[in-house]
Amino acid sequence: MPTLLLLGSNSDIGKACAYRFAAEGFDLLLATRTIDEEQQHLAADLRIRFNIQVNTLPFDAENQADHSAFYEQLPQKPDVVLTAIGYLGDPEKARTNQAEATQIINANYAGLVPILDIVAADMTQRKTGTIIGISSVAGERGRASNYHYGAAKAGFTAYLSGLRQHLRPQGVKVITIIPGFVRTKMIGDLPTPGFLTATPQIVANTIYKAYKQQKSVVYTLSTWRLIMLIIRHIPEFIFQRLSL
């Protein structure tokens, strides 16, 4: 059976992806900062429901010094690595609180690059594998409302693009998933337009489909591709005056 390493398995999208890939016969390596009762229940349910192997593993994206040891100690090397780690944070607080700003940057970019570099090196040696990174439409253009988060996601999108170009000759695929609004605990009670808001299950289905079709960049709702195309082409002197 193929194996999926899921970084951020405690997130709503991560859980949905665990069920989606398990349904397709993947063994799972569920990695998250804390292996709590909820994670243990998730692993047990997946084992029973799909008759697959499921391991739970502690992984802290911000503790970059431990990334190499984490990957080397995996019970088996993964065929697919998916990172569903993310942190929206408090945009207002981040403007004046360096710790908050740093956490946003680490969770969405700086903490992900080291582990994916390690994965990329391993898959290059094996000449096979797929890396899937979840970025965001927030990374398409910086906005006053969440520019620390947007900057981190922009960096992650650019990283995945460069990694994709680098790994293509090695037979390793890199897929960028760009969701818009997703109804998860991360956005809480934030009001979002229904027609622009996906569920974690929709995102998981999109991710698996992108994997099977070996896509490069995929928006979870196609409407977002058009919206962001328009936003990217708004002249800067107009964009500065918009409330976004």
PDB file of C-alpha atoms in Angstrom:
ATOM      1  CA  MET A   1       0.000   0.000   0.000  1.00  0.00           C
ATOM      2  CA  PRO A   2       1.187   3.559  -0.612  1.00  0.00           C
ATOM      3  CA  THR A   3       1.923   5.707   2.443  1.00  0.00           C
ATOM      4  CA  LEU A   4       0.871   9.282   3.172  1.00  0.00           C
ATOM      5  CA  LEU A   5       2.772  11.442   5.661  1.00  0.00           C
ATOM      6  CA  LEU A   6       0.258  14.021   6.845  1.00  0.00           C
ATOM      7  CA  LEU A   7       1.795  16.998   8.638  1.00  0.00           C
ATOM      8  CA  GLY A   8      -0.865  18.817  10.629  1.00  0.00           C
ATOM      9  CA  SER A   9      -3.231  15.895  11.042  1.00  0.00           C
ATOM     10  CA  ASN A  10      -5.053  17.689  13.873  1.00  0.00           C
ATOM     11  CA  SER A  11      -6.373  20.426  11.557  1.00  0.00           C
ATOM     12  CA  ASP A  12      -9.862  20.148  10.087  1.00  0.00           C
ATOM     13  CA  ILE A  13      -8.433  19.867   6.565  1.00  0.00           C
ATOM     14  CA  GLY A  14      -5.847  17.386   7.801  1.00  0.00           C
ATOM     15  CA  LYS A  15      -8.522  15.120   9.284  1.00  0.00           C
ATOM     16  CA  ALA A  16     -10.597  15.271   6.107  1.00  0.00           C
ATOM     17  CA  CYS A  17      -7.528  14.384   4.045  1.00  0.00           C
ATOM     18  CA  ALA A  18      -6.750  11.471   6.349  1.00  0.00           C
ATOM     19  CA  TYR A  19     -10.160   9.948   5.656  1.00  0.00           C
ATOM     20  CA  ARG A  20      -9.974  10.698   1.917  1.00  0.00           C
ATOM     21  CA  PHE A  21      -6.603   9.056   1.393  1.00  0.00           C
ATOM     22  CA  ALA A  22      -7.424   6.185   3.745  1.00  0.00           C
ATOM     23  CA  ALA A  23     -10.500   5.441   1.632  1.00  0.00           C
ATOM     24  CA  GLU A  24      -8.138   4.978  -1.306  1.00  0.00           C
ATOM     25  CA  GLY A  25      -6.019   2.434   0.529  1.00  0.00           C
ATOM     26  CA  PHE A  26      -3.199   4.609   1.836  1.00  0.00           C
ATOM     27  CA  ASP A  27      -1.403   3.746   5.030  1.00  0.00           C
ATOM     28  CA  LEU A  28      -1.081   6.885   7.158  1.00  0.00           C
ATOM     29  CA  LEU A  29       1.596   8.618   9.189  1.00  0.00           C
ATOM     30  CA  LEU A  30      -0.293  11.223  11.209  1.00  0.00           C
ATOM     31  CA  ALA A  31       2.021  13.940  12.492  1.00  0.00           C
ATOM     32  CA  THR A  32       1.026  16.754  14.788  1.00  0.00           C
ATOM     33  CA  ARG A  33       2.506  18.695  17.674  1.00  0.00           C
ATOM     34  CA  THR A  34       0.515  16.890  20.372  1.00  0.00           C
ATOM     35  CA  ILE A  35      -0.735  13.311  20.230  1.00  0.00           C
ATOM     36  CA  ASP A  36      -3.837  13.801  22.324  1.00  0.00           C
ATOM     37  CA  GLU A  37      -6.921  11.666  22.875  1.00  0.00           C
ATOM     38  CA  GLU A  38      -8.577  13.083  19.761  1.00  0.00           C
ATOM     39  CA  GLN A  39      -5.620  12.051  17.580  1.00  0.00           C
ATOM     40  CA  GLN A  40      -5.581   8.579  19.111  1.00  0.00           C
ATOM     41  CA  HIS A  41      -9.307   8.222  18.444  1.00  0.00           C
ATOM     42  CA  LEU A  42      -8.806   9.400  14.849  1.00  0.00           C
ATOM     43  CA  ALA A  43      -6.061   6.836  14.285  1.00  0.00           C
ATOM     44  CA  ALA A  44      -8.111   4.014  15.800  1.00  0.00           C
ATOM     45  CA  ASP A  45     -11.167   4.872  13.716  1.00  0.00           C
ATOM     46  CA  LEU A  46      -9.116   4.968  10.516  1.00  0.00           C
ATOM     47  CA  ARG A  47      -7.538   1.579  11.260  1.00  0.00           C
ATOM     48  CA  ILE A  48     -10.867  -0.098  11.919  1.00  0.00           C
ATOM     49  CA  ARG A  49     -12.833   1.638   9.186  1.00  0.00           C
ATOM     50  CA  PHE A  50     -10.336   1.116   6.349  1.00  0.00           C
ATOM     51  CA  ASN A  51      -8.152  -1.779   7.538  1.00  0.00           C
ATOM     52  CA  ILE A  52      -4.934   0.188   7.066  1.00  0.00           C
ATOM     53  CA  GLN A  53      -1.802   0.895   9.074  1.00  0.00           C
ATOM     54  CA  VAL A  54      -1.916   4.195  10.969  1.00  0.00           C
ATOM     55  CA  ASN A  55       0.905   5.643  13.047  1.00  0.00           C
ATOM     56  CA  THR A  56       0.705   8.820  15.143  1.00  0.00           C
ATOM     57  CA  LEU A  57       3.895  10.850  15.415  1.00  0.00           C
ATOM     58  CA  PRO A  58       4.816  14.025  17.325  1.00  0.00           C
ATOM     59  CA  PHE A  59       6.011  16.793  14.992  1.00  0.00           C
ATOM     60  CA  ASP A  60       6.628  20.450  15.770  1.00  0.00           C
ATOM     61  CA  ALA A  61       7.152  22.520  12.616  1.00  0.00           C
ATOM     62  CA  GLU A  62       8.739  25.314  14.646  1.00  0.00           C
ATOM     63  CA  ASN A  63      11.378  23.014  16.137  1.00  0.00           C
ATOM     64  CA  GLN A  64      13.434  22.878  12.954  1.00  0.00           C
ATOM     65  CA  ALA A  65      16.458  21.288  14.605  1.00  0.00           C
ATOM     66  CA  ASP A  66      14.470  18.055  15.082  1.00  0.00           C
ATOM     67  CA  HIS A  67      13.147  17.764  11.532  1.00  0.00           C
ATOM     68  CA  SER A  68      15.911  15.491  10.238  1.00  0.00           C
ATOM     69  CA  ALA A  69      15.586  13.100  13.184  1.00  0.00           C
ATOM     70  CA  PHE A  70      11.807  13.059  12.795  1.00  0.00           C
ATOM     71  CA  TYR A  71      12.024  12.050   9.139  1.00  0.00           C
ATOM     72  CA  GLU A  72      14.777   9.483   9.638  1.00  0.00           C
ATOM     73  CA  GLN A  73      12.793   7.726  12.364  1.00  0.00           C
ATOM     74  CA  LEU A  74       9.630   7.272  10.308  1.00  0.00           C
ATOM     75  CA  PRO A  75       8.520   3.619  10.234  1.00  0.00           C
ATOM     76  CA  GLN A  76       8.473   3.812   6.438  1.00  0.00           C
ATOM     77  CA  LYS A  77       9.308   6.481   3.906  1.00  0.00           C
ATOM     78  CA  PRO A  78       6.172   8.087   2.443  1.00  0.00           C
ATOM     79  CA  ASP A  79       5.048   8.065  -1.170  1.00  0.00           C
ATOM     80  CA  VAL A  80       3.087  11.281  -0.599  1.00  0.00           C
ATOM     81  CA  VAL A  81       3.755  14.086   1.872  1.00  0.00           C
ATOM     82  CA  LEU A  82       0.973  16.568   2.557  1.00  0.00           C
ATOM     83  CA  THR A  83       1.333  19.579   4.820  1.00  0.00           C
ATOM     84  CA  ALA A  84      -1.920  20.872   6.267  1.00  0.00           C
ATOM     85  CA  ILE A  85      -0.225  23.035   8.905  1.00  0.00           C
ATOM     86  CA  GLY A  86      -1.412  26.632   9.136  1.00  0.00           C
ATOM     87  CA  TYR A  87      -2.060  29.431  11.576  1.00  0.00           C
ATOM     88  CA  LEU A  88      -4.154  32.507  10.800  1.00  0.00           C
ATOM     89  CA  GLY A  89      -3.193  34.272  14.009  1.00  0.00           C
ATOM     90  CA  ASP A  90      -4.324  37.670  15.184  1.00  0.00           C
ATOM     91  CA  PRO A  91      -3.532  40.269  12.485  1.00  0.00           C
ATOM     92  CA  GLU A  92      -4.021  43.202  14.827  1.00  0.00           C
ATOM     93  CA  LYS A  93      -1.781  41.704  17.491  1.00  0.00           C
ATOM     94  CA  ALA A  94       0.883  40.765  14.952  1.00  0.00           C
ATOM     95  CA  ARG A  95       1.371  44.412  13.988  1.00  0.00           C
ATOM     96  CA  THR A  96       2.926  45.217  17.353  1.00  0.00           C
ATOM     97  CA  ASN A  97       3.733  41.825  18.866  1.00  0.00           C
ATOM     98  CA  GLN A  98       6.805  40.217  17.325  1.00  0.00           C
ATOM     99  CA  ALA A  99       6.093  36.819  18.880  1.00  0.00           C
ATOM    100  CA  GLU A 100       2.690  36.665  17.179  1.00  0.00           C
ATOM    101  CA  ALA A 101       4.120  37.781  13.846  1.00  0.00           C
ATOM    102  CA  THR A 102       6.901  35.193  14.100  1.00  0.00           C
ATOM    103  CA  GLN A 103       4.462  32.403  14.906  1.00  0.00           C
ATOM    104  CA  ILE A 104       2.372  33.280  11.846  1.00  0.00           C
ATOM    105  CA  ILE A 105       5.461  33.260   9.619  1.00  0.00           C
ATOM    106  CA  ASN A 106       6.820  30.016  11.098  1.00  0.00           C
ATOM    107  CA  ALA A 107       3.543  28.094  10.926  1.00  0.00           C
ATOM    108  CA  ASN A 108       2.792  29.087   7.349  1.00  0.00           C
ATOM    109  CA  TYR A 109       6.249  29.209   5.788  1.00  0.00           C
ATOM    110  CA  ALA A 110       9.521  29.127   7.733  1.00  0.00           C
ATOM    111  CA  GLY A 111       8.643  25.994   9.719  1.00  0.00           C
ATOM    112  CA  LEU A 112       7.551  24.074   6.626  1.00  0.00           C
ATOM    113  CA  VAL A 113      10.528  24.622   4.344  1.00  0.00           C
ATOM    114  CA  PRO A 114      13.118  22.607   6.345  1.00  0.00           C
ATOM    115  CA  ILE A 115      11.024  19.435   6.550  1.00  0.00           C
ATOM    116  CA  LEU A 116       9.998  19.644   2.898  1.00  0.00           C
ATOM    117  CA  ASP A 117      13.638  20.129   1.886  1.00  0.00           C
ATOM    118  CA  ILE A 118      14.410  16.897   3.740  1.00  0.00           C
ATOM    119  CA  VAL A 119      11.504  15.138   2.031  1.00  0.00           C
ATOM    120  CA  ALA A 120      12.625  16.474  -1.353  1.00  0.00           C
ATOM    121  CA  ALA A 121      16.161  15.132  -0.874  1.00  0.00           C
ATOM    122  CA  ASP A 122      14.829  11.678   0.018  1.00  0.00           C
ATOM    123  CA  MET A 123      12.388  11.562  -2.893  1.00  0.00           C
ATOM    124  CA  THR A 124      15.131  12.740  -5.253  1.00  0.00           C
ATOM    125  CA  GLN A 125      17.219   9.727  -4.245  1.00  0.00           C
ATOM    126  CA  ARG A 126      14.257   7.414  -4.779  1.00  0.00           C
ATOM    127  CA  LYS A 127      13.281   9.178  -8.034  1.00  0.00           C
ATOM    128  CA  THR A 128       9.627   9.128  -7.037  1.00  0.00           C
ATOM    129  CA  GLY A 129       7.099  10.777  -4.744  1.00  0.00           C
ATOM    130  CA  THR A 130       4.642  13.630  -4.429  1.00  0.00           C
ATOM    131  CA  ILE A 131       4.767  16.683  -2.175  1.00  0.00           C
ATOM    132  CA  ILE A 132       1.505  18.556  -1.603  1.00  0.00           C
ATOM    133  CA  GLY A 133       1.461  21.955   0.071  1.00  0.00           C
ATOM    134  CA  ILE A 134      -1.638  23.894   1.102  1.00  0.00           C
ATOM    135  CA  SER A 135      -1.108  27.610   0.579  1.00  0.00           C
ATOM    136  CA  SER A 136      -3.795  30.317   0.354  1.00  0.00           C
ATOM    137  CA  VAL A 137      -5.340  32.973  -1.853  1.00  0.00           C
ATOM    138  CA  ALA A 138      -4.010  35.385   0.799  1.00  0.00           C
ATOM    139  CA  GLY A 139      -0.586  34.829  -0.730  1.00  0.00           C
ATOM    140  CA  GLU A 140      -1.634  36.144  -4.114  1.00  0.00           C
ATOM    141  CA  ARG A 141      -1.395  39.793  -3.081  1.00  0.00           C
ATOM    142  CA  GLY A 142      -0.625  41.514   0.198  1.00  0.00           C
ATOM    143  CA  ARG A 143      -3.652  43.038   1.919  1.00  0.00           C
ATOM    144  CA  ALA A 144      -3.860  45.392   4.875  1.00  0.00           C
ATOM    145  CA  SER A 145      -6.147  43.044   6.798  1.00  0.00           C
ATOM    146  CA  ASN A 146      -3.617  40.185   7.190  1.00  0.00           C
ATOM    147  CA  TYR A 147      -0.282  41.042   5.597  1.00  0.00           C
ATOM    148  CA  HIS A 148       1.849  38.847   7.883  1.00  0.00           C
ATOM    149  CA  TYR A 149      -0.243  35.790   7.020  1.00  0.00           C
ATOM    150  CA  GLY A 150      -0.379  36.796   3.351  1.00  0.00           C
ATOM    151  CA  ALA A 151       3.381  37.320   3.194  1.00  0.00           C
ATOM    152  CA  ALA A 152       4.036  33.886   4.710  1.00  0.00           C
ATOM    153  CA  LYS A 153       1.652  32.205   2.291  1.00  0.00           C
ATOM    154  CA  ALA A 154       3.172  34.128  -0.642  1.00  0.00           C
ATOM    155  CA  GLY A 155       6.576  32.828   0.389  1.00  0.00           C
ATOM    156  CA  PHE A 156       5.243  29.275   0.654  1.00  0.00           C
ATOM    157  CA  THR A 157       3.610  29.478  -2.776  1.00  0.00           C
ATOM    158  CA  ALA A 158       6.859  30.733  -4.309  1.00  0.00           C
ATOM    159  CA  TYR A 159       8.829  28.009  -2.508  1.00  0.00           C
ATOM    160  CA  LEU A 160       6.539  25.277  -3.848  1.00  0.00           C
ATOM    161  CA  SER A 161       6.790  26.727  -7.358  1.00  0.00           C
ATOM    162  CA  GLY A 162      10.587  26.688  -7.272  1.00  0.00           C
ATOM    163  CA  LEU A 163      10.675  23.224  -5.696  1.00  0.00           C
ATOM    164  CA  ARG A 164       8.334  21.934  -8.412  1.00  0.00           C
ATOM    165  CA  GLN A 165      10.657  23.206 -11.135  1.00  0.00           C
ATOM    166  CA  HIS A 166      13.698  21.777  -9.350  1.00  0.00           C
ATOM    167  CA  LEU A 167      12.230  18.314  -8.751  1.00  0.00           C
ATOM    168  CA  ARG A 168      10.504  17.793 -12.088  1.00  0.00           C
ATOM    169  CA  PRO A 169      13.582  16.234 -13.770  1.00  0.00           C
ATOM    170  CA  GLN A 170      13.905  13.868 -10.799  1.00  0.00           C
ATOM    171  CA  GLY A 171      10.431  12.397 -11.270  1.00  0.00           C
ATOM    172  CA  VAL A 172       9.078  14.023  -8.097  1.00  0.00           C
ATOM    173  CA  LYS A 173       5.810  15.963  -8.275  1.00  0.00           C
ATOM    174  CA  VAL A 174       5.011  19.086  -6.258  1.00  0.00           C
ATOM    175  CA  ILE A 175       1.391  20.253  -6.026  1.00  0.00           C
ATOM    176  CA  THR A 176       0.219  23.615  -4.702  1.00  0.00           C
ATOM    177  CA  ILE A 177      -3.313  23.719  -3.316  1.00  0.00           C
ATOM    178  CA  ILE A 178      -4.827  27.194  -3.007  1.00  0.00           C
ATOM    179  CA  PRO A 179      -8.034  27.291  -0.985  1.00  0.00           C
ATOM    180  CA  GLY A 180     -10.130  30.354  -0.471  1.00  0.00           C
ATOM    181  CA  PHE A 181     -12.368  30.443   2.577  1.00  0.00           C
ATOM    182  CA  VAL A 182     -12.728  27.061   4.280  1.00  0.00           C
ATOM    183  CA  ARG A 183     -15.202  26.444   7.076  1.00  0.00           C
ATOM    184  CA  THR A 184     -12.748  25.326   9.765  1.00  0.00           C
ATOM    185  CA  LYS A 185     -11.989  26.156  13.371  1.00  0.00           C
ATOM    186  CA  MET A 186      -9.117  28.337  12.140  1.00  0.00           C
ATOM    187  CA  ILE A 187     -11.484  30.996  10.790  1.00  0.00           C
ATOM    188  CA  GLY A 188     -13.941  30.471  13.651  1.00  0.00           C
ATOM    189  CA  ASP A 189     -17.086  32.572  13.355  1.00  0.00           C
ATOM    190  CA  LEU A 190     -15.693  34.863  10.660  1.00  0.00           C
ATOM    191  CA  PRO A 191     -18.570  35.545   8.238  1.00  0.00           C
ATOM    192  CA  THR A 192     -17.722  34.402   4.710  1.00  0.00           C
ATOM    193  CA  PRO A 193     -19.789  34.252   1.490  1.00  0.00           C
ATOM    194  CA  GLY A 194     -21.326  30.825   1.114  1.00  0.00           C
ATOM    195  CA  PHE A 195     -20.531  30.465  -2.596  1.00  0.00           C
ATOM    196  CA  LEU A 196     -16.851  31.206  -1.889  1.00  0.00           C
ATOM    197  CA  THR A 197     -16.544  28.958   1.173  1.00  0.00           C
ATOM    198  CA  ALA A 198     -15.542  25.310   0.896  1.00  0.00           C
ATOM    199  CA  THR A 199     -15.775  22.561   3.497  1.00  0.00           C
ATOM    200  CA  PRO A 200     -12.745  20.536   4.614  1.00  0.00           C
ATOM    201  CA  GLN A 201     -14.224  17.580   2.732  1.00  0.00           C
ATOM    202  CA  ILE A 202     -14.333  19.580  -0.513  1.00  0.00           C
ATOM    203  CA  VAL A 203     -10.708  20.569  -0.003  1.00  0.00           C
ATOM    204  CA  ALA A 204      -9.734  16.948   0.680  1.00  0.00           C
ATOM    205  CA  ASN A 205     -11.496  15.754  -2.466  1.00  0.00           C
ATOM    206  CA  THR A 206      -9.772  18.477  -4.474  1.00  0.00           C
ATOM    207  CA  ILE A 207      -6.391  17.465  -3.078  1.00  0.00           C
ATOM    208  CA  TYR A 208      -6.854  13.793  -3.869  1.00  0.00           C
ATOM    209  CA  LYS A 209      -8.073  14.580  -7.376  1.00  0.00           C
ATOM    210  CA  ALA A 210      -5.069  16.857  -7.943  1.00  0.00           C
ATOM    211  CA  TYR A 211      -2.796  14.042  -6.763  1.00  0.00           C
ATOM    212  CA  LYS A 212      -4.371  11.472  -9.097  1.00  0.00           C
ATOM    213  CA  GLN A 213      -4.278  13.847 -12.051  1.00  0.00           C
ATOM    214  CA  GLN A 214      -0.778  15.088 -11.144  1.00  0.00           C
ATOM    215  CA  LYS A 215      -1.774  18.739 -11.322  1.00  0.00           C
ATOM    216  CA  SER A 216       0.618  21.563 -10.433  1.00  0.00           C
ATOM    217  CA  VAL A 217      -1.527  24.389  -9.020  1.00  0.00           C
ATOM    218  CA  VAL A 218      -5.151  23.884  -8.022  1.00  0.00           C
ATOM    219  CA  TYR A 219      -7.737  26.263  -6.540  1.00  0.00           C
ATOM    220  CA  THR A 220     -10.256  24.411  -4.393  1.00  0.00           C
ATOM    221  CA  LEU A 221     -13.117  26.445  -5.852  1.00  0.00           C
ATOM    222  CA  SER A 222     -12.628  27.507  -9.473  1.00  0.00           C
ATOM    223  CA  THR A 223     -14.275  30.877  -8.799  1.00  0.00           C
ATOM    224  CA  TRP A 224     -11.225  31.889  -6.779  1.00  0.00           C
ATOM    225  CA  ARG A 225      -8.950  31.575  -9.799  1.00  0.00           C
ATOM    226  CA  LEU A 226     -10.906  34.315 -11.584  1.00  0.00           C
ATOM    227  CA  ILE A 227     -11.219  36.480  -8.465  1.00  0.00           C
ATOM    228  CA  MET A 228      -7.481  36.381  -7.789  1.00  0.00           C
ATOM    229  CA  LEU A 229      -6.657  37.018 -11.433  1.00  0.00           C
ATOM    230  CA  ILE A 230      -8.639  40.239 -11.193  1.00  0.00           C
ATOM    231  CA  ILE A 231      -7.128  41.216  -7.826  1.00  0.00           C
ATOM    232  CA  ARG A 232      -3.577  40.622  -9.056  1.00  0.00           C
ATOM    233  CA  HIS A 233      -4.138  42.980 -11.987  1.00  0.00           C
ATOM    234  CA  ILE A 234      -5.656  45.907 -10.099  1.00  0.00           C
ATOM    235  CA  PRO A 235      -3.207  48.832 -10.452  1.00  0.00           C
ATOM    236  CA  GLU A 236      -1.328  49.516  -7.236  1.00  0.00           C
ATOM    237  CA  PHE A 237      -2.553  53.104  -6.887  1.00  0.00           C
ATOM    238  CA  ILE A 238      -6.135  51.800  -6.924  1.00  0.00           C
ATOM    239  CA  PHE A 239      -5.410  48.738  -4.784  1.00  0.00           C
ATOM    240  CA  GLN A 240      -4.008  50.922  -1.983  1.00  0.00           C
ATOM    241  CA  ARG A 241      -7.365  52.635  -1.639  1.00  0.00           C
ATOM    242  CA  LEU A 242      -9.405  49.441  -1.400  1.00  0.00           C
ATOM    243  CA  SER A 243     -10.578  47.942   1.886  1.00  0.00           C
ATOM    244  CA  LEU A 244      -9.581  44.285   1.599  1.00  0.00           C
TER     245      LEU A 244
END
